[in-house]
Amino acid sequence: MAVLKSDASHIITSEKATSGVSLRKKHGEKDFDRAHQYILNATAGAETHTPVDLKALRRKIDWKIVPLMFCCYTIQFVDKVLLNYAGVMGMNQQLGLVGNNFSNAASVFYIAYLIAEIPNGAYESFGFDDANGHIDTNLTAPRFAVWYCGVGAGQIIAGLVSYIFQQVNHQAIAGWQIMFLVLGAVTILLGVVTFFLLPNTPFEARFLSEGEKLALLNHVSVNRTGIENKNVKLWQLLEGLLDPQLWLLTILTILISISSGVITTYSATVIRSFGFSSPISALLNMPSGVVSIAYSLLTGYGVRHTSYRWAWIVLCCASGVIGGGLLSFMPKSNRAGLLAGIYLVNAITATLGVIYQWTSSNVAGQTKRVASMALISGSFGVGNIVGPQTFQAKDAPQYLPAKITVLATQASGALVAAVLFLYYLWANKRRDSAMSSLEVAELESDSDPSIWENLTDKENKLFRYVY
């Protein structure tokens, strides 16, 4: 087991972390991550830790965290997509929603989501970054994929739940209202359970021994992204605003998310426009979840074994383009082709999981990293605000402009992913040419304290972008 070593000078500069806000970086300032001090204390003590099997440790963490994350993502997606099914369960008629009211209601949901990202980002900036630092970057992709399969599972469950509640006939309360109440209660309950069971960082993981925590911290040190630092660095925010990769990731997320209007808000309505009844439309939407799961696993394990995140995103976008083309130009009489189109559009859900993992892997510096993740989540909200607005009442029941929008945004998303690849390739080659082999050897040594120094990806000479 590799353990970071540190001389006395490192101990002097690694003062106990305290919360604070810095306007600018001071010359020679050292701001070490909490993990650095933890490792120093653990290795300085007299206690000898038993060697840890990293594979067994990863399995242990996986079983404690991934299933809970999967459940969270499943139920949050079910809760979010219920509006989609309520639209074909009589909600519009009972609430008097006419014209573009339904599209506006879907957009308002994501306006609230976008506003909530502000306090959420501030909360995480002070060190509360859920499940951060539990695995090294090279192994995160399949784990992101597994919990992101919750989107597909949510689609399957929501379709079945909608069908069941459409069989409920009650004079006092409608089936869609009961559906909202039941699933809302389940969401709240799972949120409470998650609050108590999901650790913020490895330090709070009660299921890990001290030796396992130490082994884990050394294991993830190769990420060079840190674990926890409660000092807010405003210059890191400025660096993020000027970072081309974040603007490209933001544009990519918005483009991908615009098409989610087909998936989260109007898929049941679009299927019903093919000539199916409301209950059957709910059931026919369930295979969309199977497609989401298949593409999430394909991309997650594909990234794990081949990297090339950009290429897997292009593959998903290409499937979305084909789906958008089938929806736009397939004859109305060919219902099988139209259903194939709406199922293929669901391939794009996998790209968002890749983007989240891509961002967390390529952005370092606690303040910059948290702000970047909040920016990407906010971009997801922006895309989902725009998406429902592509469905205008005047275009019903075919909604051809919305379907063509799917085709156009996914093609554009594939192009942006390719540009990101070229940018990362250029940035890495530029860094390689600027460093001598001696500098690389010195920085790669176990005694290098910059691993935990809260450096951004721009500041850390040894940081290399994954693509």
Short mmCIF file of C-alpha atoms in Angstrom, two decimals:
data_model
loop_
_atom_site.label_atom_id
_atom_site.label_comp_id
_atom_site.label_asym_id
_atom_site.label_seq_id
_atom_site.Cartn_x
_atom_site.Cartn_y
_atom_site.Cartn_z
CA MET A 1 0.00 0.00 0.00
CA ALA A 2 1.48 3.34 -1.03
CA VAL A 3 1.45 5.95 1.73
CA LEU A 4 2.19 9.63 1.20
CA LYS A 5 5.32 10.64 3.06
CA SER A 6 5.96 14.15 4.23
CA ASP A 7 8.88 15.99 5.75
CA ALA A 8 8.75 18.63 8.49
CA SER A 9 8.24 21.52 6.09
CA HIS A 10 5.07 19.90 4.83
CA ILE A 11 3.80 19.54 8.39
CA ILE A 12 4.46 23.20 9.11
CA THR A 13 2.49 24.35 6.07
CA SER A 14 -0.42 22.00 6.64
CA GLU A 15 -2.31 23.95 9.27
CA LYS A 16 -5.69 22.70 10.42
CA ALA A 17 -8.33 23.60 7.85
CA THR A 18 -10.72 26.38 8.76
CA SER A 19 -13.60 27.86 6.85
CA GLY A 20 -13.01 31.18 5.15
CA VAL A 21 -13.33 33.25 1.99
CA SER A 22 -10.26 34.47 0.08
CA LEU A 23 -10.50 37.18 -2.54
CA ARG A 24 -7.14 36.48 -4.17
CA LYS A 25 -4.30 34.03 -3.86
CA LYS A 26 -1.33 35.17 -1.80
CA HIS A 27 2.20 34.44 -2.94
CA GLY A 28 3.48 31.21 -1.44
CA GLU A 29 0.15 30.43 0.21
CA LYS A 30 -0.45 26.78 1.06
CA ASP A 31 -4.02 25.58 1.48
CA PHE A 32 -4.01 21.84 2.01
CA ASP A 33 -6.98 19.57 1.73
CA ARG A 34 -8.34 17.94 4.87
CA ALA A 35 -7.08 14.60 3.56
CA HIS A 36 -3.45 15.81 3.79
CA GLN A 37 -3.69 16.45 7.52
CA TYR A 38 -5.56 13.19 8.05
CA ILE A 39 -2.79 11.20 6.33
CA LEU A 40 -0.08 13.02 8.28
CA ASN A 41 -1.76 12.26 11.59
CA ALA A 42 -2.36 8.63 10.66
CA THR A 43 1.19 7.96 9.45
CA ALA A 44 2.80 9.88 12.34
CA GLY A 45 1.04 7.72 14.96
CA ALA A 46 2.48 4.59 16.51
CA GLU A 47 -0.38 2.42 15.27
CA THR A 48 0.44 0.14 12.34
CA HIS A 49 -2.45 -0.40 9.95
CA THR A 50 -3.06 -3.78 8.41
CA PRO A 51 -2.55 -3.77 4.62
CA VAL A 52 -5.85 -3.27 2.80
CA ASP A 53 -7.05 -5.13 -0.29
CA LEU A 54 -8.13 -2.29 -2.57
CA LYS A 55 -10.41 -4.48 -4.67
CA ALA A 56 -12.25 -5.65 -1.56
CA LEU A 57 -12.38 -2.06 -0.31
CA ARG A 58 -13.90 -0.85 -3.57
CA ARG A 59 -16.52 -3.60 -3.44
CA LYS A 60 -17.38 -2.63 0.12
CA ILE A 61 -17.81 1.03 -0.84
CA ASP A 62 -19.79 0.10 -3.93
CA TRP A 63 -22.33 -1.90 -1.95
CA LYS A 64 -22.71 0.87 0.62
CA ILE A 65 -23.04 3.82 -1.76
CA VAL A 66 -24.03 2.82 -5.31
CA PRO A 67 -27.37 1.11 -4.43
CA LEU A 68 -28.43 4.12 -2.38
CA MET A 69 -27.46 6.51 -5.17
CA PHE A 70 -29.35 4.32 -7.65
CA CYS A 71 -32.50 4.44 -5.48
CA CYS A 72 -32.19 8.22 -5.09
CA TYR A 73 -31.83 8.77 -8.81
CA THR A 74 -34.69 6.39 -9.58
CA ILE A 75 -37.19 8.00 -7.25
CA GLN A 76 -36.19 11.56 -8.11
CA PHE A 77 -36.71 10.80 -11.79
CA VAL A 78 -40.07 9.14 -11.09
CA ASP A 79 -41.10 12.20 -9.08
CA LYS A 80 -39.94 14.50 -11.88
CA VAL A 81 -41.56 12.61 -14.75
CA LEU A 82 -45.01 12.25 -13.15
CA LEU A 83 -46.11 15.46 -14.85
CA ASN A 84 -45.52 13.67 -18.16
CA TYR A 85 -48.05 10.98 -17.29
CA ALA A 86 -50.49 13.28 -15.50
CA GLY A 87 -50.84 15.07 -18.84
CA VAL A 88 -52.53 12.00 -20.31
CA MET A 89 -54.44 11.13 -17.13
CA GLY A 90 -56.86 14.05 -17.29
CA MET A 91 -54.88 16.67 -15.37
CA ASN A 92 -55.05 19.24 -18.17
CA GLN A 93 -58.83 19.02 -18.40
CA GLN A 94 -59.41 19.04 -14.64
CA LEU A 95 -57.12 22.00 -14.02
CA GLY A 96 -58.24 23.87 -17.11
CA LEU A 97 -54.78 23.91 -18.71
CA VAL A 98 -55.15 25.20 -22.26
CA GLY A 99 -52.81 26.37 -24.98
CA ASN A 100 -49.22 26.35 -23.77
CA ASN A 101 -50.10 26.14 -20.06
CA PHE A 102 -48.83 22.58 -19.76
CA SER A 103 -45.49 23.46 -21.38
CA ASN A 104 -45.18 26.48 -19.10
CA ALA A 105 -45.88 24.33 -16.03
CA ALA A 106 -43.07 21.97 -17.04
CA SER A 107 -40.67 24.89 -17.52
CA VAL A 108 -41.59 26.44 -14.15
CA PHE A 109 -40.57 23.22 -12.42
CA TYR A 110 -37.03 23.63 -13.76
CA ILE A 111 -36.93 27.33 -12.97
CA ALA A 112 -37.32 26.29 -9.32
CA TYR A 113 -34.66 23.62 -9.88
CA LEU A 114 -32.30 26.25 -11.29
CA ILE A 115 -32.86 28.62 -8.36
CA ALA A 116 -32.17 25.79 -5.90
CA GLU A 117 -28.70 25.30 -7.41
CA ILE A 118 -27.54 28.60 -5.83
CA PRO A 119 -27.85 27.56 -2.14
CA ASN A 120 -26.85 24.02 -3.07
CA GLY A 121 -23.59 25.27 -4.60
CA ALA A 122 -22.90 27.47 -1.58
CA TYR A 123 -23.56 24.53 0.75
CA GLU A 124 -21.14 22.29 -1.10
CA SER A 125 -18.48 25.03 -1.24
CA PHE A 126 -17.98 24.68 2.48
CA GLY A 127 -17.09 21.03 2.23
CA PHE A 128 -20.38 19.20 1.99
CA ASP A 129 -19.95 17.41 -1.33
CA ASP A 130 -21.95 14.16 -1.20
CA ALA A 131 -20.04 10.93 -1.85
CA ASN A 132 -16.99 12.83 -3.12
CA GLY A 133 -13.63 11.08 -3.11
CA HIS A 134 -14.70 7.49 -2.64
CA ILE A 135 -13.10 6.13 -5.80
CA ASP A 136 -10.35 7.13 -8.22
CA THR A 137 -11.18 8.86 -11.50
CA ASN A 138 -10.38 5.92 -13.78
CA LEU A 139 -12.96 3.73 -12.05
CA THR A 140 -15.81 6.21 -11.61
CA ALA A 141 -17.42 5.88 -15.05
CA PRO A 142 -19.11 2.46 -14.55
CA ARG A 143 -20.25 3.49 -11.08
CA PHE A 144 -21.77 6.69 -12.44
CA ALA A 145 -23.42 4.52 -15.09
CA VAL A 146 -24.95 2.14 -12.56
CA TRP A 147 -26.58 4.80 -10.43
CA TYR A 148 -27.52 6.78 -13.53
CA CYS A 149 -29.48 3.71 -14.67
CA GLY A 150 -31.98 5.06 -12.15
CA VAL A 151 -33.27 7.26 -15.00
CA GLY A 152 -34.23 4.18 -17.00
CA ALA A 153 -35.59 2.39 -13.96
CA GLY A 154 -37.63 5.49 -13.16
CA GLN A 155 -39.12 5.51 -16.65
CA ILE A 156 -40.15 1.86 -16.33
CA ILE A 157 -41.62 2.31 -12.84
CA ALA A 158 -43.39 5.56 -13.72
CA GLY A 159 -45.07 4.00 -16.77
CA LEU A 160 -46.33 1.09 -14.70
CA VAL A 161 -47.43 3.34 -11.81
CA SER A 162 -49.28 5.62 -14.22
CA TYR A 163 -51.09 2.65 -15.74
CA ILE A 164 -52.12 1.42 -12.27
CA PHE A 165 -53.42 4.78 -11.10
CA GLN A 166 -55.34 5.24 -14.34
CA GLN A 167 -57.46 2.31 -13.14
CA VAL A 168 -58.41 4.25 -9.99
CA ASN A 169 -61.81 5.92 -10.14
CA HIS A 170 -62.65 8.05 -7.12
CA GLN A 171 -65.15 10.90 -6.95
CA ALA A 172 -63.23 12.96 -4.38
CA ILE A 173 -59.70 12.71 -5.78
CA ALA A 174 -58.36 11.89 -9.22
CA GLY A 175 -55.92 9.07 -9.96
CA TRP A 176 -53.15 11.47 -10.98
CA GLN A 177 -53.53 13.35 -7.69
CA ILE A 178 -53.22 10.15 -5.65
CA MET A 179 -50.16 9.28 -7.74
CA PHE A 180 -48.54 12.62 -6.88
CA LEU A 181 -49.22 12.18 -3.15
CA VAL A 182 -47.96 8.59 -2.92
CA LEU A 183 -44.79 9.10 -4.93
CA GLY A 184 -44.11 12.44 -3.24
CA ALA A 185 -44.25 10.75 0.18
CA VAL A 186 -41.86 8.02 -1.00
CA THR A 187 -39.44 10.66 -2.30
CA ILE A 188 -39.42 12.51 1.03
CA LEU A 189 -38.90 9.29 2.98
CA LEU A 190 -35.96 8.23 0.81
CA GLY A 191 -34.46 11.71 1.18
CA VAL A 192 -34.50 11.38 4.98
CA VAL A 193 -32.95 7.90 4.83
CA THR A 194 -30.23 9.13 2.48
CA PHE A 195 -29.40 12.05 4.77
CA PHE A 196 -28.48 9.63 7.54
CA LEU A 197 -26.87 6.84 5.52
CA LEU A 198 -24.86 8.56 2.76
CA PRO A 199 -21.51 9.95 3.99
CA ASN A 200 -20.33 13.32 2.68
CA THR A 201 -16.69 12.22 2.49
CA PRO A 202 -14.59 9.18 3.44
CA PHE A 203 -13.94 10.83 6.82
CA GLU A 204 -17.61 10.44 7.78
CA ALA A 205 -17.96 6.89 6.42
CA ARG A 206 -18.78 4.91 9.58
CA PHE A 207 -18.55 1.62 7.69
CA LEU A 208 -14.80 2.15 7.05
CA SER A 209 -12.04 1.46 9.55
CA GLU A 210 -9.24 4.00 10.06
CA GLY A 211 -6.90 1.80 8.04
CA GLU A 212 -9.41 1.57 5.20
CA LYS A 213 -9.88 5.35 5.18
CA LEU A 214 -6.13 5.86 4.96
CA ALA A 215 -5.81 3.32 2.13
CA LEU A 216 -8.71 4.94 0.30
CA LEU A 217 -7.25 8.45 0.56
CA ASN A 218 -3.95 7.27 -0.86
CA HIS A 219 -5.85 5.41 -3.57
CA VAL A 220 -7.79 8.48 -4.75
CA SER A 221 -4.82 10.86 -4.44
CA VAL A 222 -4.03 10.18 -8.12
CA ASN A 223 -7.16 12.16 -9.01
CA ARG A 224 -5.51 15.39 -7.80
CA THR A 225 -8.97 16.86 -7.22
CA GLY A 226 -9.04 16.80 -3.41
CA ILE A 227 -11.63 15.57 -0.93
CA GLU A 228 -12.70 18.42 1.33
CA ASN A 229 -11.60 22.02 1.78
CA LYS A 230 -13.87 24.57 3.45
CA ASN A 231 -11.97 27.65 2.29
CA VAL A 232 -13.82 29.47 -0.50
CA LYS A 233 -11.36 30.78 -3.09
CA LEU A 234 -12.94 33.49 -5.19
CA TRP A 235 -10.07 33.47 -7.67
CA GLN A 236 -10.97 29.88 -8.44
CA LEU A 237 -14.45 31.09 -9.40
CA LEU A 238 -12.86 33.63 -11.75
CA GLU A 239 -10.66 30.93 -13.26
CA GLY A 240 -13.76 28.82 -13.84
CA LEU A 241 -15.52 31.67 -15.62
CA LEU A 242 -12.55 32.02 -17.98
CA ASP A 243 -12.06 28.28 -18.53
CA PRO A 244 -12.98 27.21 -22.10
CA GLN A 245 -13.74 23.62 -21.04
CA LEU A 246 -16.51 24.75 -18.70
CA TRP A 247 -18.18 26.84 -21.38
CA LEU A 248 -18.03 23.92 -23.81
CA LEU A 249 -19.40 21.53 -21.16
CA THR A 250 -22.16 24.03 -20.36
CA ILE A 251 -23.18 24.36 -24.01
CA LEU A 252 -23.06 20.58 -24.43
CA THR A 253 -25.28 20.03 -21.37
CA ILE A 254 -27.85 22.59 -22.52
CA LEU A 255 -28.03 21.09 -26.01
CA ILE A 256 -28.49 17.57 -24.66
CA SER A 257 -31.04 18.68 -22.05
CA ILE A 258 -33.28 20.54 -24.51
CA SER A 259 -34.25 17.19 -25.99
CA SER A 260 -35.33 15.92 -22.58
CA GLY A 261 -38.62 17.72 -23.22
CA VAL A 262 -39.49 14.68 -25.34
CA ILE A 263 -38.47 12.31 -22.54
CA THR A 264 -39.59 13.92 -19.27
CA THR A 265 -42.60 16.01 -20.30
CA TYR A 266 -44.17 14.96 -23.58
CA SER A 267 -43.25 11.34 -24.35
CA ALA A 268 -46.60 9.97 -23.17
CA THR A 269 -48.45 12.71 -25.07
CA VAL A 270 -46.43 12.04 -28.23
CA ILE A 271 -47.11 8.28 -28.01
CA ARG A 272 -50.80 8.97 -27.53
CA SER A 273 -50.71 11.08 -30.70
CA PHE A 274 -49.80 7.88 -32.57
CA GLY A 275 -53.35 6.68 -31.89
CA PHE A 276 -52.98 4.80 -28.60
CA SER A 277 -55.17 5.17 -25.50
CA SER A 278 -53.79 6.89 -22.37
CA PRO A 279 -53.23 3.66 -20.34
CA ILE A 280 -51.55 1.94 -23.30
CA SER A 281 -49.44 5.05 -23.94
CA ALA A 282 -48.09 4.79 -20.38
CA LEU A 283 -47.17 1.14 -20.88
CA LEU A 284 -45.62 1.77 -24.31
CA ASN A 285 -43.34 4.38 -22.75
CA MET A 286 -41.73 1.77 -20.48
CA PRO A 287 -39.31 0.40 -23.13
CA SER A 288 -37.77 3.88 -23.19
CA GLY A 289 -36.35 3.02 -19.78
CA VAL A 290 -34.77 -0.15 -21.12
CA VAL A 291 -33.01 1.90 -23.82
CA SER A 292 -31.79 4.40 -21.19
CA ILE A 293 -30.37 1.60 -19.04
CA ALA A 294 -28.70 -0.12 -22.00
CA TYR A 295 -26.98 3.06 -23.19
CA SER A 296 -25.97 4.09 -19.65
CA LEU A 297 -24.24 0.75 -19.06
CA LEU A 298 -22.71 0.75 -22.55
CA THR A 299 -21.18 4.20 -22.10
CA GLY A 300 -20.14 3.65 -18.49
CA TYR A 301 -18.25 0.45 -19.11
CA GLY A 302 -17.09 1.70 -22.49
CA VAL A 303 -15.42 4.69 -20.82
CA ARG A 304 -13.92 2.40 -18.18
CA HIS A 305 -12.22 0.17 -20.73
CA THR A 306 -11.50 2.56 -23.62
CA SER A 307 -11.81 6.08 -22.17
CA TYR A 308 -12.85 8.34 -25.13
CA ARG A 309 -15.78 9.94 -23.33
CA TRP A 310 -16.31 12.25 -26.28
CA ALA A 311 -16.79 9.32 -28.67
CA TRP A 312 -19.39 7.65 -26.44
CA ILE A 313 -21.27 10.93 -26.24
CA VAL A 314 -21.18 11.17 -30.04
CA LEU A 315 -22.57 7.63 -30.26
CA CYS A 316 -25.50 8.52 -28.00
CA CYS A 317 -26.14 11.77 -29.85
CA ALA A 318 -26.10 9.90 -33.18
CA SER A 319 -28.78 7.57 -31.84
CA GLY A 320 -30.76 10.62 -30.73
CA VAL A 321 -30.42 12.14 -34.20
CA ILE A 322 -31.77 8.94 -35.78
CA GLY A 323 -34.64 8.93 -33.28
CA GLY A 324 -35.42 12.57 -34.00
CA GLY A 325 -35.35 11.84 -37.72
CA LEU A 326 -37.78 8.93 -37.38
CA LEU A 327 -40.16 11.05 -35.28
CA SER A 328 -39.96 13.93 -37.73
CA PHE A 329 -40.23 12.20 -41.08
CA MET A 330 -41.68 8.70 -40.57
CA PRO A 331 -45.23 8.41 -42.03
CA LYS A 332 -47.93 8.67 -39.38
CA SER A 333 -49.24 5.28 -40.42
CA ASN A 334 -45.97 3.58 -39.43
CA ARG A 335 -46.50 3.42 -35.69
CA ALA A 336 -43.67 0.91 -35.17
CA GLY A 337 -41.20 3.30 -36.78
CA LEU A 338 -42.49 6.21 -34.72
CA LEU A 339 -42.15 4.20 -31.50
CA ALA A 340 -38.62 3.21 -32.50
CA GLY A 341 -37.87 6.91 -32.91
CA ILE A 342 -39.08 7.87 -29.45
CA TYR A 343 -37.20 4.93 -27.91
CA LEU A 344 -33.93 5.89 -29.65
CA VAL A 345 -34.18 9.46 -28.40
CA ASN A 346 -33.76 8.04 -24.90
CA ALA A 347 -30.15 7.16 -25.74
CA ILE A 348 -29.29 10.76 -24.92
CA THR A 349 -29.97 10.25 -21.21
CA ALA A 350 -26.67 8.35 -20.93
CA THR A 351 -24.70 11.37 -22.14
CA LEU A 352 -25.59 13.40 -19.05
CA GLY A 353 -24.06 10.76 -16.77
CA VAL A 354 -20.87 10.91 -18.83
CA ILE A 355 -20.85 14.72 -18.68
CA TYR A 356 -21.19 14.77 -14.88
CA GLN A 357 -18.33 12.29 -14.53
CA TRP A 358 -16.26 14.13 -17.14
CA THR A 359 -16.64 17.41 -15.27
CA SER A 360 -15.77 15.95 -11.87
CA SER A 361 -12.66 14.32 -13.37
CA ASN A 362 -11.35 17.35 -15.25
CA VAL A 363 -11.90 20.15 -12.74
CA ALA A 364 -9.70 20.51 -9.64
CA GLY A 365 -9.67 23.01 -6.80
CA GLN A 366 -12.49 22.67 -4.28
CA THR A 367 -14.24 25.98 -4.99
CA LYS A 368 -13.86 25.71 -8.75
CA ARG A 369 -14.93 22.07 -8.76
CA VAL A 370 -18.09 22.62 -6.73
CA ALA A 371 -19.01 25.70 -8.75
CA SER A 372 -18.44 23.74 -11.97
CA MET A 373 -20.71 20.90 -10.90
CA ALA A 374 -23.37 23.44 -9.89
CA LEU A 375 -22.95 25.13 -13.28
CA ILE A 376 -23.46 21.86 -15.14
CA SER A 377 -26.49 21.01 -13.02
CA GLY A 378 -27.82 24.50 -13.67
CA SER A 379 -27.24 24.03 -17.39
CA PHE A 380 -29.33 20.88 -17.18
CA GLY A 381 -32.08 23.05 -15.70
CA VAL A 382 -31.75 25.64 -18.47
CA GLY A 383 -32.09 22.97 -21.15
CA ASN A 384 -35.17 21.57 -19.44
CA ILE A 385 -36.71 25.04 -19.24
CA VAL A 386 -36.26 25.49 -22.98
CA GLY A 387 -37.20 21.92 -23.94
CA PRO A 388 -40.93 22.00 -23.10
CA GLN A 389 -41.27 25.34 -24.90
CA THR A 390 -40.49 23.61 -28.19
CA PHE A 391 -43.91 21.94 -27.81
CA GLN A 392 -46.37 24.66 -28.77
CA ALA A 393 -50.16 24.19 -28.84
CA LYS A 394 -50.34 25.40 -32.43
CA ASP A 395 -48.14 22.46 -33.50
CA ALA A 396 -50.35 19.76 -31.90
CA PRO A 397 -50.78 16.89 -32.32
CA GLN A 398 -47.66 16.20 -34.41
CA TYR A 399 -45.33 18.76 -32.74
CA LEU A 400 -43.02 18.61 -35.76
CA PRO A 401 -40.82 21.62 -34.72
CA ALA A 402 -40.13 19.96 -31.36
CA LYS A 403 -39.12 16.70 -33.06
CA ILE A 404 -36.81 18.50 -35.48
CA THR A 405 -35.31 20.32 -32.48
CA VAL A 406 -34.28 16.93 -31.08
CA LEU A 407 -32.47 16.13 -34.31
CA ALA A 408 -30.71 19.52 -34.46
CA THR A 409 -29.65 19.73 -30.79
CA GLN A 410 -28.22 16.21 -30.73
CA ALA A 411 -26.23 16.80 -33.90
CA SER A 412 -24.88 20.02 -32.36
CA GLY A 413 -24.09 18.18 -29.13
CA ALA A 414 -21.99 15.62 -31.00
CA LEU A 415 -20.04 18.47 -32.61
CA VAL A 416 -19.36 20.17 -29.26
CA ALA A 417 -18.16 16.86 -27.76
CA ALA A 418 -15.66 16.52 -30.62
CA VAL A 419 -14.45 20.11 -30.02
CA LEU A 420 -13.95 19.28 -26.32
CA PHE A 421 -11.84 16.29 -27.30
CA LEU A 422 -9.61 18.47 -29.48
CA TYR A 423 -9.30 21.07 -26.70
CA TYR A 424 -8.24 18.50 -24.09
CA LEU A 425 -5.80 16.92 -26.53
CA TRP A 426 -4.23 20.32 -27.21
CA ALA A 427 -4.10 21.24 -23.50
CA ASN A 428 -2.38 17.99 -22.51
CA LYS A 429 0.20 18.22 -25.30
CA ARG A 430 0.93 21.80 -24.33
CA ARG A 431 1.56 20.75 -20.72
CA ASP A 432 3.71 17.80 -21.74
CA SER A 433 5.94 19.99 -23.89
CA ALA A 434 6.32 22.56 -21.08
CA MET A 435 7.62 20.04 -18.52
CA SER A 436 10.95 18.24 -18.42
CA SER A 437 11.15 14.56 -17.48
CA LEU A 438 12.94 15.57 -14.26
CA GLU A 439 10.06 17.82 -13.21
CA VAL A 440 7.55 15.07 -13.93
CA ALA A 441 9.51 12.54 -11.83
CA GLU A 442 9.73 14.99 -8.94
CA LEU A 443 6.04 15.83 -9.00
CA GLU A 444 5.00 12.18 -9.34
CA SER A 445 6.84 11.18 -6.18
CA ASP A 446 4.81 10.10 -3.14
CA SER A 447 6.23 13.01 -1.14
CA ASP A 448 4.71 15.61 -3.47
CA PRO A 449 2.36 17.65 -1.22
CA SER A 450 0.69 19.38 -4.18
CA ILE A 451 -1.57 16.33 -4.48
CA TRP A 452 -3.59 17.74 -1.56
CA GLU A 453 -2.80 21.45 -2.00
CA ASN A 454 -6.22 22.55 -3.30
CA LEU A 455 -4.69 23.48 -6.64
CA THR A 456 -6.94 23.93 -9.64
CA ASP A 457 -6.45 21.94 -12.81
CA LYS A 458 -4.82 25.02 -14.32
CA GLU A 459 -2.39 25.47 -11.41
CA ASN A 460 -1.32 21.84 -11.06
CA LYS A 461 1.44 21.17 -13.59
CA LEU A 462 0.96 17.42 -13.41
CA PHE A 463 -2.81 17.47 -13.94
CA ARG A 464 -3.86 15.89 -17.22
CA TYR A 465 -7.35 16.05 -18.69
CA VAL A 466 -9.23 12.88 -19.56
CA TYR A 467 -11.16 12.73 -22.79
#
